[in-house]
Short mmCIF file of C-alpha atoms in Angstrom, two decimals:
data_model
loop_
_atom_site.label_atom_id
_atom_site.label_comp_id
_atom_site.label_asym_id
_atom_site.label_seq_id
_atom_site.Cartn_x
_atom_site.Cartn_y
_atom_site.Cartn_z
CA MET A 210 0.02 -0.01 0.05
CA VAL A 211 1.25 3.41 -0.91
CA VAL A 212 0.02 6.75 0.13
CA ASP A 213 1.15 9.90 -1.93
CA SER A 214 0.68 13.59 -0.87
CA GLY A 215 0.91 14.80 -4.37
CA SER A 216 3.98 14.01 -5.93
CA THR A 217 4.60 15.57 -9.41
CA ASP A 218 6.98 12.81 -10.51
CA LYS A 219 6.03 9.36 -11.87
CA THR A 220 5.65 8.23 -8.18
CA VAL A 221 2.12 7.22 -8.60
CA GLU A 222 2.59 5.69 -12.02
CA ILE A 223 5.31 3.41 -10.85
CA CYS A 224 3.78 2.39 -7.71
CA ARG A 225 0.64 1.31 -9.78
CA GLU A 226 2.89 -1.16 -11.43
CA TYR A 227 3.31 -3.00 -8.25
CA THR A 228 -0.08 -2.48 -6.47
CA ASP A 229 -3.73 -1.13 -6.96
CA LYS A 230 -3.51 0.18 -3.15
CA VAL A 231 -2.35 3.56 -4.18
CA TYR A 232 -4.02 6.38 -2.05
CA HIS A 233 -3.84 10.22 -2.27
CA ARG A 234 -3.81 12.16 1.02
CA SER A 235 -3.03 15.91 1.63
CA PHE A 236 -0.17 16.32 3.81
CA ARG A 237 -1.34 18.12 6.98
CA GLY A 238 1.88 17.02 9.07
CA HIS A 239 4.02 13.75 9.67
CA ILE A 240 2.03 12.36 12.31
CA GLN A 241 -1.42 13.01 10.89
CA GLN A 242 -0.30 11.59 7.54
CA LYS A 243 1.11 8.36 8.74
CA ASN A 244 -1.93 8.03 11.16
CA ASN A 245 -4.36 8.10 8.05
CA THR A 246 -2.17 5.84 6.29
CA LEU A 247 -2.42 3.41 9.45
CA ASP A 248 -6.32 3.49 9.01
CA LEU A 249 -6.08 2.43 5.58
CA ALA A 250 -4.12 -0.70 6.46
CA SER A 251 -6.36 -4.10 6.42
CA HIS A 252 -4.00 -6.73 7.66
CA GLU A 253 -2.98 -7.39 11.40
CA TRP A 254 0.46 -6.20 11.00
CA VAL A 255 1.87 -3.11 9.36
CA LEU A 256 5.51 -2.54 8.23
CA CYS A 257 5.86 1.55 7.72
CA VAL A 258 8.62 2.69 5.23
CA ASP A 259 9.24 6.25 4.38
CA ALA A 260 9.90 7.23 0.50
CA ASP A 261 13.55 7.83 1.10
CA GLU A 262 14.16 4.07 3.04
CA ARG A 263 14.77 0.76 1.63
CA ILE A 264 14.60 -2.60 3.14
CA SER A 265 17.77 -4.22 3.14
CA PRO A 266 18.02 -7.94 1.77
CA GLU A 267 19.18 -8.99 5.29
CA LEU A 268 15.99 -7.33 7.02
CA ALA A 269 13.82 -8.92 4.71
CA ARG A 270 14.98 -12.27 5.48
CA GLU A 271 15.30 -11.58 8.92
CA ILE A 272 11.59 -10.68 8.91
CA GLU A 273 10.44 -13.27 7.05
CA ALA A 274 12.47 -16.03 9.66
CA GLU A 275 10.76 -13.87 12.07
CA PHE A 276 7.47 -14.41 11.47
CA SER A 277 7.36 -18.04 10.48
CA ALA A 278 8.95 -18.83 14.13
CA ASN A 279 7.83 -16.28 16.49
CA SER A 280 4.59 -14.51 14.98
CA SER A 281 2.79 -14.45 18.02
CA VAL A 282 5.30 -13.66 20.60
CA TYR A 283 5.78 -9.89 20.12
CA THR A 284 3.59 -6.98 19.33
CA GLY A 285 6.54 -4.79 17.40
CA TYR A 286 9.83 -4.88 16.09
CA PHE A 287 12.34 -2.13 16.21
CA LEU A 288 14.74 -1.87 12.93
CA PRO A 289 18.12 -0.55 13.06
CA ARG A 290 18.30 2.28 10.23
CA ARG A 291 21.40 3.22 8.65
CA THR A 292 21.95 6.49 7.01
CA TYR A 293 23.87 6.98 3.60
CA PHE A 294 25.05 10.47 3.38
CA LEU A 295 28.14 12.10 1.31
CA GLY A 296 29.18 8.69 -0.44
CA ARG A 297 29.37 6.64 2.50
CA TRP A 298 27.27 4.73 5.17
CA ILE A 299 27.31 6.72 8.48
CA ASN A 300 28.09 4.42 11.55
CA HIS A 301 28.45 7.03 14.48
CA CYS A 302 27.26 10.53 15.17
CA GLY A 303 24.51 8.86 17.15
CA TRP A 304 22.99 7.96 13.67
CA TYR A 305 23.23 4.13 13.80
CA PRO A 306 22.06 2.23 15.13
CA ASP A 307 19.17 4.51 14.90
CA TYR A 308 16.28 2.23 16.10
CA LYS A 309 12.91 2.72 14.55
CA LEU A 310 9.78 0.94 15.73
CA ARG A 311 8.22 0.34 12.16
CA LEU A 312 6.87 -3.25 12.38
CA PHE A 313 3.97 -3.80 14.59
CA LYS A 314 0.65 -4.95 15.19
CA LYS A 315 -1.78 -2.39 13.55
CA ASP A 316 -4.36 -2.33 16.34
CA LEU A 317 -2.06 -1.75 19.26
CA GLY A 318 0.35 0.84 17.46
CA ARG A 319 -0.14 4.67 16.91
CA TRP A 320 1.65 7.48 15.58
CA GLY A 321 2.64 10.27 18.15
CA GLY A 322 5.31 12.68 19.19
CA ILE A 323 6.00 16.26 17.83
CA ASN A 324 6.23 17.08 14.15
CA PRO A 325 8.31 16.35 12.13
CA HIS A 326 9.76 13.72 14.71
CA ASP A 327 7.14 11.01 14.64
CA ARG A 328 7.31 8.01 16.46
CA VAL A 329 5.12 5.05 17.30
CA THR A 330 3.71 4.21 20.54
CA LEU A 331 2.49 0.77 21.47
CA LYS A 332 -0.34 0.18 23.82
CA GLY A 333 1.18 -3.04 25.21
CA GLY A 334 3.18 -6.31 24.78
CA ALA A 335 6.90 -7.06 24.03
CA THR A 336 9.17 -5.72 21.72
CA LYS A 337 12.53 -6.92 19.80
CA ASN A 338 15.33 -5.48 18.35
CA LEU A 339 16.21 -6.73 14.61
CA THR A 340 19.62 -6.69 13.29
CA GLY A 341 19.05 -6.17 9.48
CA ASP A 342 19.24 -2.64 8.16
CA LEU A 343 16.60 -0.35 7.14
CA GLN A 344 18.63 1.77 4.70
CA HIS A 345 17.97 5.39 4.73
CA PHE A 346 18.88 7.87 1.77
CA SER A 347 18.16 11.06 3.50
CA TYR A 348 20.05 13.79 1.57
CA ASP A 349 21.63 14.05 -1.90
CA ASP A 350 24.09 16.57 -0.67
CA ILE A 351 24.83 19.28 2.06
CA PHE A 352 22.60 21.80 0.06
CA GLY A 353 19.61 19.19 0.49
CA GLN A 354 20.39 18.71 4.12
CA VAL A 355 20.42 22.50 4.93
CA ASN A 356 16.92 22.65 3.16
CA THR A 357 16.04 19.84 5.13
CA VAL A 358 16.99 21.33 8.61
CA ASN A 359 15.61 24.74 7.62
CA LYS A 360 12.12 22.95 6.84
CA PHE A 361 11.99 20.83 10.12
CA THR A 362 13.10 23.40 12.42
CA THR A 363 10.52 25.62 11.39
CA ILE A 364 7.74 22.69 11.47
CA PHE A 365 9.18 22.05 15.26
CA ALA A 366 9.01 25.63 16.14
CA GLU A 367 5.30 25.81 14.92
CA GLN A 368 4.58 22.87 17.13
CA MET A 369 5.92 24.52 20.07
CA GLU A 370 4.35 27.81 19.51
CA GLU A 371 1.26 26.07 19.39
CA GLN A 372 1.72 24.23 22.55
CA GLY A 373 2.91 27.48 24.47
CA THR A 374 6.43 25.92 25.06
CA GLY A 375 8.82 28.64 25.75
CA PHE A 376 12.67 28.72 25.34
CA GLY A 377 15.26 31.01 26.75
CA LEU A 378 18.58 32.24 25.61
CA CYS A 379 20.38 29.61 27.51
CA SER A 380 18.77 27.02 24.96
CA MET A 381 19.96 28.79 21.84
CA ILE A 382 23.57 29.20 23.49
CA PHE A 383 24.31 25.83 25.26
CA ARG A 384 22.13 22.91 23.83
CA PRO A 385 23.73 23.49 20.31
CA MET A 386 27.29 23.43 21.95
CA GLY A 387 26.39 20.30 23.63
CA ARG A 388 24.71 18.94 20.63
CA PHE A 389 27.94 19.23 18.53
CA PHE A 390 30.07 17.96 21.47
CA SER A 391 27.82 14.86 21.87
CA MET A 392 27.81 13.94 18.28
CA TYR A 393 31.43 14.60 17.24
CA PHE A 394 33.25 13.52 20.52
CA VAL A 395 30.91 11.28 22.53
CA LYS A 396 29.33 9.54 19.74
CA MET A 397 32.73 9.56 17.85
CA GLY A 398 31.33 11.31 14.63
CA PHE A 399 35.00 12.19 13.96
CA LEU A 400 35.53 8.43 13.02
CA ASP A 401 33.05 9.06 9.97
CA GLY A 402 35.45 11.50 8.48
CA VAL A 403 34.59 14.92 6.89
CA PRO A 404 30.84 13.81 6.73
CA GLY A 405 30.75 13.14 10.61
CA LEU A 406 32.00 16.62 11.06
CA VAL A 407 29.29 17.98 8.61
CA ILE A 408 26.58 15.89 10.40
CA SER A 409 27.84 17.41 13.85
CA VAL A 410 27.83 20.86 12.80
CA MET A 411 24.44 20.60 11.23
CA GLY A 412 23.35 18.75 14.21
CA ALA A 413 24.40 22.22 16.28
CA MET A 414 22.78 24.10 13.67
CA TYR A 415 19.38 22.18 13.97
CA SER A 416 19.39 22.55 17.56
CA PHE A 417 20.07 26.43 17.49
CA LEU A 418 17.45 27.24 14.62
CA LYS A 419 14.59 25.33 16.35
CA TYR A 420 15.16 27.47 19.53
CA ALA A 421 15.89 30.44 17.37
CA LYS A 422 12.88 30.19 15.43
CA CYS A 423 10.80 29.41 18.71
CA TRP A 424 11.93 32.80 20.23
CA GLU A 425 11.15 34.70 16.95
CA MET A 426 7.83 33.41 16.94
CA GLN A 427 7.06 34.18 20.63
CA ASN A 428 8.59 37.65 20.14
CA THR A 429 6.27 38.21 17.11
CA ARG A 430 3.30 36.95 19.15
CA ASN A 431 4.11 39.05 22.04
CA LYS A 432 4.52 42.37 19.79
CA ASN A 433 1.18 41.59 17.95
CA GLU A 434 -0.60 41.20 21.33
CA GLY A 435 0.98 44.18 22.54
CA ARG A 436 -0.55 46.41 19.76
CA LYS A 437 -4.16 45.15 20.49
#
């Protein structure tokens, strides 16, 4: 089953070569879109894969073996996601193994979190970590990563503004510094070479921008309310 939110290339045509279950849903947020997709599923189990992700052959074989042996033991499976960036697989920076709960019983799982960082919450039951990789092709280049960082930090700030969550100057100063130190040194991003440095700097920039945008939105709102 494929849910498309208005792609302008040949995505829909290609998908229809493999399944007749191709649906269109206007995009109203990552969490909302994935829960709408979950409602369309008709089987007991669901495996959620984003457009920039692939199931590795090793993971596919592992899932098949798991279900033939223990189909009733667990209610969900965490998949280790490995990201490909700047010509190599990233093994550090906290990017691997980036476990994601993507295979679970439909009736027990629901998407939540804060847009754009969605996650699945299970109502109960035991889970298991698999070892085969969920391959993630997130950015073609640094330009694409910068665009994504800008877009995602705006979404995050809008969510925080809606919830009325405030952040001070200290968040803008110290959290980006802590993020870089954690990714590059503690989580050994330096072992990934230049890509590891880029990822760590971008991580710090992501942290700074989301809090700076929160401040900007709150400041604008306060000024507008002061004019009333």
